[in-house]
Coordinates of C-alpha atoms in Angstrom, one line a residue:
Chain A
X1 CA -28.2 8.0 -38.3
X2 CA -31.6 8.9 -39.6
X3 CA -34.2 8.7 -37.0
X4 CA -37.2 7.9 -39.1
X5 CA -39.8 5.4 -38.2
X6 CA -38.3 2.7 -40.4
X7 CA -35.1 2.6 -38.4
X8 CA -33.5 0.2 -36.1
X9 CA -32.3 2.9 -33.7
X10 CA -35.0 4.7 -31.7
X11 CA -34.8 8.4 -32.1
X12 CA -32.4 10.3 -29.7
X13 CA -30.6 7.2 -28.3
X14 CA -27.1 8.2 -29.5
X15 CA -27.8 11.9 -29.2
X16 CA -28.5 11.5 -25.5
X17 CA -25.4 9.3 -25.0
X18 CA -23.3 11.8 -26.7
X19 CA -24.6 14.4 -24.3
X20 CA -23.7 12.3 -21.4
X21 CA -20.2 11.7 -22.7
X22 CA -19.7 15.5 -23.3
X23 CA -20.9 16.4 -19.8
X24 CA -18.5 13.8 -18.4
X25 CA -15.7 15.3 -20.3
X26 CA -16.6 18.8 -19.0
X27 CA -16.4 17.6 -15.4
X28 CA -13.1 15.9 -16.1
X29 CA -11.7 19.2 -17.6
X30 CA -12.9 21.2 -14.6
X31 CA -11.3 18.8 -12.1
X32 CA -8.1 18.6 -14.1
X33 CA -7.7 22.4 -13.7
X34 CA -8.0 22.3 -10.0
X35 CA -5.8 19.2 -9.7
X36 CA -3.0 20.9 -11.6
X37 CA -3.1 23.9 -9.3
X38 CA -2.8 21.5 -6.3
X39 CA 0.1 19.8 -8.0
X40 CA 1.9 23.1 -8.5
X41 CA 1.3 24.1 -4.9
X42 CA 2.4 20.8 -3.5
X43 CA 5.7 21.0 -5.5
X44 CA 6.4 24.2 -3.8
X45 CA 5.6 22.7 -0.4
X46 CA 7.9 19.8 -1.1
X47 CA 10.6 22.1 -2.0
X48 CA 10.3 23.9 1.2
X49 CA 10.2 20.7 3.3
X50 CA 13.2 19.3 1.5
X51 CA 15.3 22.0 3.2
X52 CA 14.8 19.9 6.4
X53 CA 17.7 17.7 5.1
X54 CA 20.1 20.6 5.4
X55 CA 18.7 22.4 8.4
X56 CA 19.7 21.9 12.0
X57 CA 17.1 21.2 14.7
X58 CA 17.4 24.7 15.9
X59 CA 16.5 26.3 12.5
X60 CA 13.9 23.6 11.7
X61 CA 10.8 25.5 13.1
X62 CA 11.3 28.2 10.3
X63 CA 11.2 25.5 7.6
X64 CA 8.2 24.1 9.2
X65 CA 6.2 27.2 9.5
X66 CA 7.0 28.1 5.9
X67 CA 5.8 24.7 4.8
X68 CA 2.7 25.0 6.8
X69 CA 1.8 28.3 5.2
X70 CA 2.1 26.5 1.8
X71 CA 0.0 23.7 3.0
X72 CA -2.7 26.1 4.1
X73 CA -2.9 27.3 0.4
X74 CA -3.2 23.6 -0.7
X75 CA -6.1 23.2 1.8
X76 CA -7.9 26.0 0.0
X77 CA -7.5 24.2 -3.3
X78 CA -8.7 21.0 -1.7
X79 CA -11.7 22.9 -0.6
X80 CA -12.3 24.0 -4.2
X81 CA -11.8 20.4 -5.4
X82 CA -14.2 19.1 -2.9
X83 CA -16.8 21.6 -3.9
X84 CA -16.7 20.5 -7.6
X85 CA -16.3 16.8 -6.8
X86 CA -19.2 16.8 -4.4
X87 CA -21.6 17.5 -7.2
X88 CA -20.9 13.9 -8.5
X89 CA -20.6 10.5 -6.9
X90 CA -17.3 10.5 -5.1
X91 CA -15.7 7.5 -6.7
X92 CA -16.8 8.3 -10.2
X93 CA -13.9 10.8 -10.7
X94 CA -11.8 9.9 -7.7
X95 CA -9.0 8.6 -9.9
X96 CA -8.6 12.2 -11.1
X97 CA -7.3 13.5 -7.8
X98 CA -6.5 10.5 -5.5
X99 CA -2.8 10.7 -6.2
X100 CA -2.6 14.4 -5.6
X101 CA -4.6 14.2 -2.4
X102 CA -2.2 11.5 -1.3
X103 CA 0.7 13.8 -2.1
X104 CA -0.8 16.6 0.0
X105 CA -1.4 14.1 2.8
X106 CA 2.1 13.1 2.6
X107 CA 3.3 16.9 2.9
X108 CA 1.1 17.3 5.9
X109 CA 2.5 14.1 7.6
X110 CA 6.0 15.1 7.0
X111 CA 5.4 18.7 8.2
X112 CA 3.7 17.3 11.2
X113 CA 6.5 14.8 11.9
X114 CA 9.0 17.7 11.8
X115 CA 7.0 19.4 14.5
X116 CA 4.4 21.4 12.5
X117 CA 0.7 21.7 13.2
X118 CA 0.9 22.2 16.8
X119 CA 3.0 19.1 17.5
X120 CA 5.3 20.5 20.1
X121 CA 8.1 18.0 19.4
X122 CA 9.6 16.3 16.3
X123 CA 8.8 12.7 15.6
X124 CA 5.0 12.6 15.9
X125 CA 2.6 10.9 13.6
X126 CA -0.5 12.8 12.7
X127 CA -3.4 10.4 12.7
X128 CA -5.8 10.1 9.7
X129 CA -8.3 12.2 11.7
X130 CA -5.7 14.9 12.3
X131 CA -4.9 15.0 8.6
X132 CA -8.6 15.3 7.7
X133 CA -8.9 18.0 10.2
X134 CA -6.1 19.9 8.7
X135 CA -7.4 19.3 5.2
X136 CA -10.9 20.3 6.2
X137 CA -12.4 17.1 4.9
X138 CA -14.1 14.1 6.6
X139 CA -12.1 10.8 6.7
X140 CA -13.0 7.2 5.8
X141 CA -16.6 8.0 5.0
X142 CA -18.8 4.9 4.6
X143 CA -22.4 5.9 4.9
X144 CA -22.7 8.9 2.6
X145 CA -21.4 9.9 -0.7
X146 CA -19.2 12.9 0.0
X147 CA -15.6 14.1 -0.7
X148 CA -13.2 12.5 1.9
X149 CA -9.7 11.3 2.6
X150 CA -9.6 7.5 2.2
X151 CA -7.6 5.0 4.3
X152 CA -5.6 4.0 1.3
X153 CA -4.6 7.6 0.6
X154 CA -3.5 7.9 4.2
X155 CA -1.5 4.7 4.3
X156 CA 0.2 5.3 0.9
X157 CA 1.3 8.8 2.1
X158 CA 2.6 7.1 5.2
X159 CA 4.9 4.9 3.1
X160 CA 6.1 8.0 1.4
X161 CA 6.8 9.5 4.8
X162 CA 9.0 6.5 5.7
X163 CA 10.9 6.8 2.5
X164 CA 11.7 10.5 3.2
X165 CA 12.6 9.8 6.9
X166 CA 15.2 7.1 5.8
X167 CA 16.9 9.9 3.8
X168 CA 16.6 12.3 6.7
X169 CA 18.3 9.8 9.0
X170 CA 21.4 9.8 6.9
X171 CA 21.4 13.5 6.4
X172 CA 20.9 14.2 10.1
X173 CA 24.2 12.4 10.7
X174 CA 25.8 14.7 8.3
X175 CA 24.5 17.6 10.1
X176 CA 25.9 16.2 13.3
X177 CA 22.6 15.2 14.8
X178 CA 23.1 11.7 16.1
X179 CA 20.0 11.6 18.1
X180 CA 17.4 11.8 15.3
X181 CA 18.4 8.5 13.5
X182 CA 17.5 6.7 16.7
X183 CA 14.1 8.4 16.7
X184 CA 13.5 7.7 13.1
X185 CA 14.5 4.0 13.6
X186 CA 12.0 3.6 16.3
X187 CA 9.3 5.4 14.4
X188 CA 9.9 3.4 11.3
X189 CA 9.9 0.1 13.2
X190 CA 6.6 1.1 14.8
X191 CA 4.9 1.9 11.6
X192 CA 6.3 -1.3 10.0
X193 CA 4.8 -3.3 12.8
X194 CA 1.5 -1.7 12.0
X195 CA 1.6 -2.3 8.3
X196 CA 2.4 -6.1 9.1
X197 CA -1.1 -6.6 10.7
X198 CA -2.8 -5.6 7.5
X199 CA -4.1 -8.3 5.2
X200 CA -3.1 -6.6 1.9
X201 CA -4.1 -7.8 -1.5
X202 CA -2.0 -7.6 -4.6
X203 CA -2.5 -3.8 -5.1
X204 CA -0.5 -0.5 -5.0
X205 CA -0.7 -0.5 -1.2
X206 CA 0.8 -3.9 -0.9
X207 CA 3.7 -2.9 -3.3
X208 CA 4.4 0.2 -1.3
X209 CA 4.3 -1.5 2.0
X210 CA 6.5 -4.2 0.9
X211 CA 9.2 -1.6 0.5
X212 CA 9.0 -0.6 4.1
X213 CA 11.3 -3.3 5.3
X214 CA 14.0 -1.9 3.2
X215 CA 13.5 1.5 4.9
X216 CA 13.7 -0.2 8.3
X217 CA 17.1 -1.8 7.3
X218 CA 18.4 1.5 5.9
X219 CA 17.8 3.3 9.0
X220 CA 19.1 0.5 11.2
X221 CA 22.3 0.6 9.2
X222 CA 22.7 4.3 10.1
X223 CA 22.1 3.5 13.8
X224 CA 24.6 0.6 13.6
X225 CA 27.2 2.9 12.1
X226 CA 26.8 5.4 14.8
X227 CA 26.9 2.8 17.6
X228 CA 30.0 1.1 16.2
X229 CA 31.8 4.4 16.5
X230 CA 30.4 5.2 19.9
X231 CA 28.5 8.2 18.5
X232 CA 25.1 7.3 19.9
X233 CA 23.9 9.9 22.5
X234 CA 23.8 8.5 26.1
X235 CA 20.3 8.6 27.5
Chain B
X1 CA -0.4 7.6 21.8
X2 CA 2.6 8.5 19.6
X3 CA 5.2 9.0 22.2
X4 CA 8.6 8.4 20.8
X5 CA 10.6 9.6 23.9
X6 CA 11.0 6.0 25.3
X7 CA 13.8 5.1 22.9
X8 CA 15.7 3.0 25.4
X9 CA 12.7 1.1 26.7
X10 CA 12.4 -1.1 23.6
X11 CA 8.6 -1.3 23.7
X12 CA 7.3 -4.6 22.6
X13 CA 4.3 -3.2 20.7
X14 CA 4.0 -0.3 18.4
X15 CA 2.0 2.6 19.7
X16 CA 0.3 2.7 16.3
X17 CA -1.2 -0.8 16.7
X18 CA -4.8 0.3 17.6
X19 CA -4.9 2.5 14.6
X20 CA -3.7 -0.2 12.2
X21 CA -6.0 -2.8 13.7
X22 CA -8.8 -0.4 12.8
X23 CA -7.5 -0.1 9.3
X24 CA -7.3 -3.8 9.1
X25 CA -10.9 -4.3 9.8
X26 CA -11.9 -1.6 7.2
X27 CA -9.6 -3.1 4.5
X28 CA -10.8 -6.6 5.1
X29 CA -14.4 -5.4 4.7
X30 CA -13.4 -3.7 1.5
X31 CA -11.6 -6.7 0.0
X32 CA -14.4 -9.1 1.0
X33 CA -16.9 -6.9 -0.7
X34 CA -14.7 -6.5 -3.7
X35 CA -14.3 -10.2 -4.1
X36 CA -18.1 -10.9 -3.7
X37 CA -18.8 -8.4 -6.5
X38 CA -16.0 -9.9 -8.8
X39 CA -17.5 -13.3 -8.3
X40 CA -21.0 -12.1 -9.0
X41 CA -19.9 -10.3 -12.1
X42 CA -18.2 -13.5 -13.4
X43 CA -21.4 -15.6 -12.8
X44 CA -23.5 -13.0 -14.5
X45 CA -21.1 -13.0 -17.5
X46 CA -21.2 -16.7 -17.8
X47 CA -25.0 -16.9 -17.6
X48 CA -25.4 -14.1 -20.1
X49 CA -23.1 -16.0 -22.6
X50 CA -25.3 -19.1 -22.2
X51 CA -28.4 -17.0 -23.0
X52 CA -26.7 -15.7 -26.1
X53 CA -26.0 -19.3 -27.2
X54 CA -29.7 -20.1 -27.0
X55 CA -30.7 -16.9 -28.8
X56 CA -28.3 -17.8 -31.6
X57 CA -30.3 -20.9 -32.4
X58 CA -33.4 -18.8 -33.1
X59 CA -34.1 -18.2 -36.8
X60 CA -36.9 -15.8 -36.7
X61 CA -37.1 -12.0 -36.4
X62 CA -39.6 -9.7 -34.9
X63 CA -41.5 -12.3 -33.0
X64 CA -41.8 -13.2 -29.4
X65 CA -39.2 -15.7 -28.3
X66 CA -40.2 -19.3 -28.8
X67 CA -41.2 -21.2 -25.7
X68 CA -38.2 -23.6 -25.8
X69 CA -35.8 -20.6 -25.8
X70 CA -37.6 -19.0 -22.8
X71 CA -37.6 -22.3 -21.1
X72 CA -34.0 -23.1 -21.5
X73 CA -32.9 -19.6 -20.6
X74 CA -34.9 -19.6 -17.5
X75 CA -32.2 -21.1 -15.3
X76 CA -29.7 -18.5 -16.5
X77 CA -32.1 -15.6 -15.9
X78 CA -32.5 -16.9 -12.5
X79 CA -28.8 -17.1 -11.9
X80 CA -28.5 -13.6 -13.0
X81 CA -31.2 -12.4 -10.7
X82 CA -29.9 -14.2 -7.8
X83 CA -26.3 -12.9 -8.3
X84 CA -27.6 -9.4 -8.7
X85 CA -29.6 -9.7 -5.6
X86 CA -26.6 -11.0 -3.7
X87 CA -24.5 -8.0 -4.5
X88 CA -26.9 -5.1 -5.1
X89 CA -26.6 -4.2 -1.4
X90 CA -22.8 -3.9 -1.9
X91 CA -23.2 -1.5 -4.7
X92 CA -25.3 1.2 -3.2
X93 CA -24.5 4.9 -2.4
X94 CA -20.8 5.5 -2.1
X95 CA -20.0 2.0 -3.4
X96 CA -21.8 2.3 -6.7
X97 CA -18.8 3.8 -8.3
X98 CA -16.2 2.4 -5.9
X99 CA -16.7 -1.1 -7.3
X100 CA -18.0 -0.1 -10.8
X101 CA -15.0 -1.6 -12.4
X102 CA -15.6 -4.9 -10.6
X103 CA -19.2 -5.4 -11.8
X104 CA -18.7 -3.8 -15.2
X105 CA -17.9 -7.0 -17.0
X106 CA -21.0 -8.7 -15.9
X107 CA -23.1 -5.6 -16.8
X108 CA -21.7 -5.5 -20.3
X109 CA -22.4 -9.1 -21.0
X110 CA -25.8 -8.8 -19.6
X111 CA -26.4 -5.8 -21.8
X112 CA -25.1 -7.7 -24.9
X113 CA -27.6 -10.6 -24.3
X114 CA -30.5 -8.2 -23.5
X115 CA -29.8 -6.1 -26.4
X116 CA -29.5 -9.1 -28.7
X117 CA -32.8 -10.6 -27.5
X118 CA -34.5 -7.2 -27.8
X119 CA -33.4 -7.0 -31.4
X120 CA -34.6 -10.4 -32.2
X121 CA -38.1 -9.7 -30.6
X122 CA -38.5 -6.2 -31.9
X123 CA -35.7 -5.4 -34.5
X124 CA -34.9 -2.3 -32.6
X125 CA -32.0 -1.2 -30.5
X126 CA -32.5 -1.4 -26.7
X127 CA -32.1 2.2 -25.5
X128 CA -30.0 3.1 -22.7
X129 CA -33.0 4.2 -20.5
X130 CA -34.9 1.0 -21.2
X131 CA -31.9 -1.2 -20.6
X132 CA -31.0 0.6 -17.3
X133 CA -34.6 0.2 -16.1
X134 CA -34.7 -3.4 -17.1
X135 CA -31.5 -4.1 -15.3
X136 CA -32.6 -2.4 -12.2
X137 CA -35.8 -4.4 -12.1
X138 CA -33.8 -7.7 -12.0
X139 CA -33.3 -7.0 -8.4
X140 CA -36.8 -7.5 -7.1
X141 CA -36.4 -7.0 -3.4
X142 CA -33.5 -4.5 -3.4
X143 CA -32.7 -1.2 -5.2
X144 CA -31.0 -2.8 -8.0
X145 CA -27.7 -2.1 -9.8
X146 CA -27.0 0.8 -12.0
X147 CA -26.2 0.2 -15.5
X148 CA -23.6 2.8 -16.6
X149 CA -23.9 4.4 -20.0
X150 CA -20.4 3.1 -20.7
X151 CA -21.4 -0.5 -20.1
X152 CA -24.5 0.1 -22.2
X153 CA -22.4 1.2 -25.1
X154 CA -19.7 -1.5 -24.7
X155 CA -22.6 -4.0 -24.6
X156 CA -24.0 -2.6 -27.9
X157 CA -20.6 -2.9 -29.5
X158 CA -20.4 -6.6 -28.6
X159 CA -24.0 -7.1 -29.7
X160 CA -23.0 -6.3 -33.3
X161 CA -20.9 -9.4 -33.2
X162 CA -23.9 -11.5 -32.3
X163 CA -25.9 -9.9 -35.1
X164 CA -23.1 -10.8 -37.5
X165 CA -23.2 -14.4 -36.4
X166 CA -26.9 -14.4 -36.5
X167 CA -27.0 -12.9 -40.1
X168 CA -24.4 -15.3 -41.4
X169 CA -25.9 -18.4 -39.9
X170 CA -29.3 -17.5 -41.2
X171 CA -27.9 -16.9 -44.7
X172 CA -26.1 -20.2 -44.6
X173 CA -29.1 -22.1 -43.5
X174 CA -32.0 -20.4 -45.2
X175 CA -30.2 -18.7 -48.2
X176 CA -31.3 -15.2 -47.4
X177 CA -30.8 -12.4 -45.0
X178 CA -33.8 -12.0 -42.6
X179 CA -35.8 -8.9 -43.0
X180 CA -37.1 -7.3 -39.9
X181 CA -40.6 -7.2 -41.4
X182 CA -40.4 -10.9 -40.7
X183 CA -43.1 -12.2 -43.1
X184 CA -41.4 -11.5 -46.4
X185 CA -39.6 -14.8 -46.8
X186 CA -40.8 -14.6 -50.4
X187 CA -38.5 -15.7 -53.4
X188 CA -37.1 -19.1 -53.4
X189 CA -33.7 -18.6 -55.0
X190 CA -32.4 -16.1 -52.5
X191 CA -31.6 -13.6 -55.1
X192 CA -33.5 -10.8 -53.5
X193 CA -31.6 -10.6 -50.3
X194 CA -30.6 -7.0 -50.3
X195 CA -30.4 -5.5 -53.7
X196 CA -33.9 -5.7 -54.8
X197 CA -35.6 -3.0 -52.7
X198 CA -33.3 -0.4 -51.3
X199 CA -35.6 0.8 -48.7
X200 CA -36.3 -2.5 -47.3
X201 CA -34.5 -3.2 -44.0
X202 CA -32.4 -6.2 -43.4
X203 CA -30.1 -7.3 -40.7
X204 CA -27.3 -5.9 -42.8
X205 CA -28.9 -2.5 -43.2
X206 CA -29.5 -2.4 -39.5
X207 CA -25.9 -3.3 -38.9
X208 CA -24.8 -0.6 -41.1
X209 CA -27.1 1.9 -39.4
X210 CA -25.6 0.9 -36.1
X211 CA -22.2 1.1 -37.5
X212 CA -22.7 4.6 -38.7
X213 CA -24.1 5.8 -35.3
X214 CA -21.2 4.2 -33.4
X215 CA -18.7 5.7 -35.7
X216 CA -20.0 9.2 -35.4
X217 CA -19.9 9.0 -31.6
X218 CA -17.3 11.1 -30.1
X219 CA -16.1 9.2 -27.0
X220 CA -13.5 11.5 -25.8
X221 CA -10.3 10.4 -24.2
X222 CA -9.4 8.0 -21.3
X223 CA -9.7 4.3 -20.7
X224 CA -13.2 4.1 -21.9
X225 CA -12.3 5.7 -25.2
X226 CA -9.6 3.1 -25.7
X227 CA -12.0 0.3 -25.0
X228 CA -14.4 1.9 -27.6
X229 CA -11.7 2.1 -30.1
X230 CA -10.9 -1.5 -29.9
X231 CA -14.5 -2.6 -30.1
X232 CA -15.1 -0.3 -33.0
X233 CA -12.6 -2.1 -35.1
X234 CA -14.2 -5.5 -34.2
X235 CA -17.6 -4.1 -35.0
X236 CA -16.4 -2.8 -38.5
X237 CA -15.0 -6.2 -39.2
X238 CA -18.3 -7.9 -38.3
X239 CA -20.2 -5.7 -40.6
X240 CA -17.8 -6.5 -43.5
X241 CA -18.1 -10.2 -42.7
X242 CA -21.8 -9.9 -43.3
X243 CA -21.2 -7.8 -46.5
X244 CA -18.8 -10.5 -47.8
X245 CA -21.2 -13.3 -47.0
X246 CA -24.0 -11.5 -48.8
X247 CA -21.8 -10.8 -51.8
X248 CA -21.0 -14.5 -52.1
X249 CA -24.7 -15.3 -51.8
X250 CA -25.7 -12.9 -54.6
X251 CA -22.9 -13.7 -57.0
X252 CA -23.0 -17.4 -56.6
X253 CA -26.6 -17.9 -55.5
X254 CA -27.8 -18.2 -59.1
X255 CA -25.6 -21.3 -59.6
X256 CA -27.1 -22.9 -56.6
X257 CA -29.3 -25.9 -57.3
X258 CA -32.8 -25.5 -56.1
X259 CA -33.3 -26.8 -52.6
X260 CA -29.5 -27.0 -52.0
X261 CA -28.6 -26.5 -48.4
X262 CA -25.1 -25.8 -47.1
X263 CA -23.7 -28.1 -44.4
X264 CA -25.1 -27.1 -41.1
X265 CA -21.9 -28.0 -39.4
X266 CA -20.1 -25.1 -41.2
X267 CA -22.9 -22.7 -40.4
X268 CA -21.3 -21.2 -37.3
X269 CA -17.8 -20.5 -38.8
X270 CA -18.5 -17.2 -40.4
X271 CA -18.9 -16.8 -44.2
X272 CA -17.2 -20.2 -45.1
X273 CA -20.5 -22.0 -45.6
X274 CA -21.6 -19.5 -48.2
X275 CA -18.4 -19.5 -50.1
X276 CA -18.0 -23.3 -50.3
X277 CA -21.0 -23.6 -52.6
X278 CA -19.5 -21.9 -55.7

């Protein structure tokens, strides 16, 4: 790699490329550290939220407020992430955190559905704007290059919520709550109807949304079992 | 909007419809843009390949391109320009990196052609800064497309394959390796190709220099590093093909009758034309 005059390679060409690659690796390392922290925090949030499967409606608020406290910590980490990420074009390193931001989004959606974040009753869907507000980041940004929550992340998190609710429908019955499966059935159907108006390409979102119909069926089976035995609550 | 309390009412439409309709509009816009970019990338790739074909018919180094080459490549250059103009607006600001994977193929192939042409004309490597500037200027009216350092490097890797073909074809048709100095087509028996003067540059010494530079690059980890690894192996094979061809030329060249020319038809097929003559 001599850079003398009689050389094909102009001086400094590969040296400056090496610098670019090294800088790039340093950014990736810094991001990885933050993302790992986020991952750890979200695991603990998920562990808290999974207590909902064995908690009666009356005790649910305690689970929810504990999860919400966890999520507040995650939001701080997202703030850190956004600070580092904002120094670079958003989509350049977006792959490094998109899955984890999606997981946090899912935690927030589930917590909100269970009555967290000021939702007075169970069964509410936090909108993408709500989630962005909780995370403290803008959503679906199109005109400037800043850290934000994307539509894809929100929608993928929403499919995770439906997976979890299908499980919750069964476990509610076990806990003797025969009203909640009805609520989940309606919610799942409504979200399913929404996904059906989307024109999805052959991507991750398509794959995940294809699974929704099975969740609809699962929950309907629970409702069917209850109605067969006359266990559905009378309105 | 999200009232779930009307269980028994059996509402015909989901309360989430307005939200999803908004999402649909956004996603449609995204997919349309993505497809436009993929198509442009393919067209840029195809046009760049055709440019390379033309360039491979050139037999001189360190000279401006002959008129016929410029003329026949004009249409492909125009295609590239118009394709870039058609999508450069889709690749600005936030979208530069959002769709970088979709445009990357075209960028790499363009880089390969530009780098090869630059070598033929100047016998030097087209630097990243110069390449990026050149690429940006292809979009006369708009703000251009960014050439990433990654695409530059992958284009350079591919260019070594073109240099290999160029070197071997030249050897097979003229009986010697072209020297970047251009004018020194001296001896008639082709014996001097590389061995005679060690300091003298040839396409092979340039290839070796490039190989050494590429081999000592530390590309880190990730998908890009994996691409580099694959292309590095191909590049090494290319250099060795030229070395083998040269070996054949040197060791058997003396037995070659004066004025003997290998079959032109074999010329493109790697080192075979050279080996047949023994």
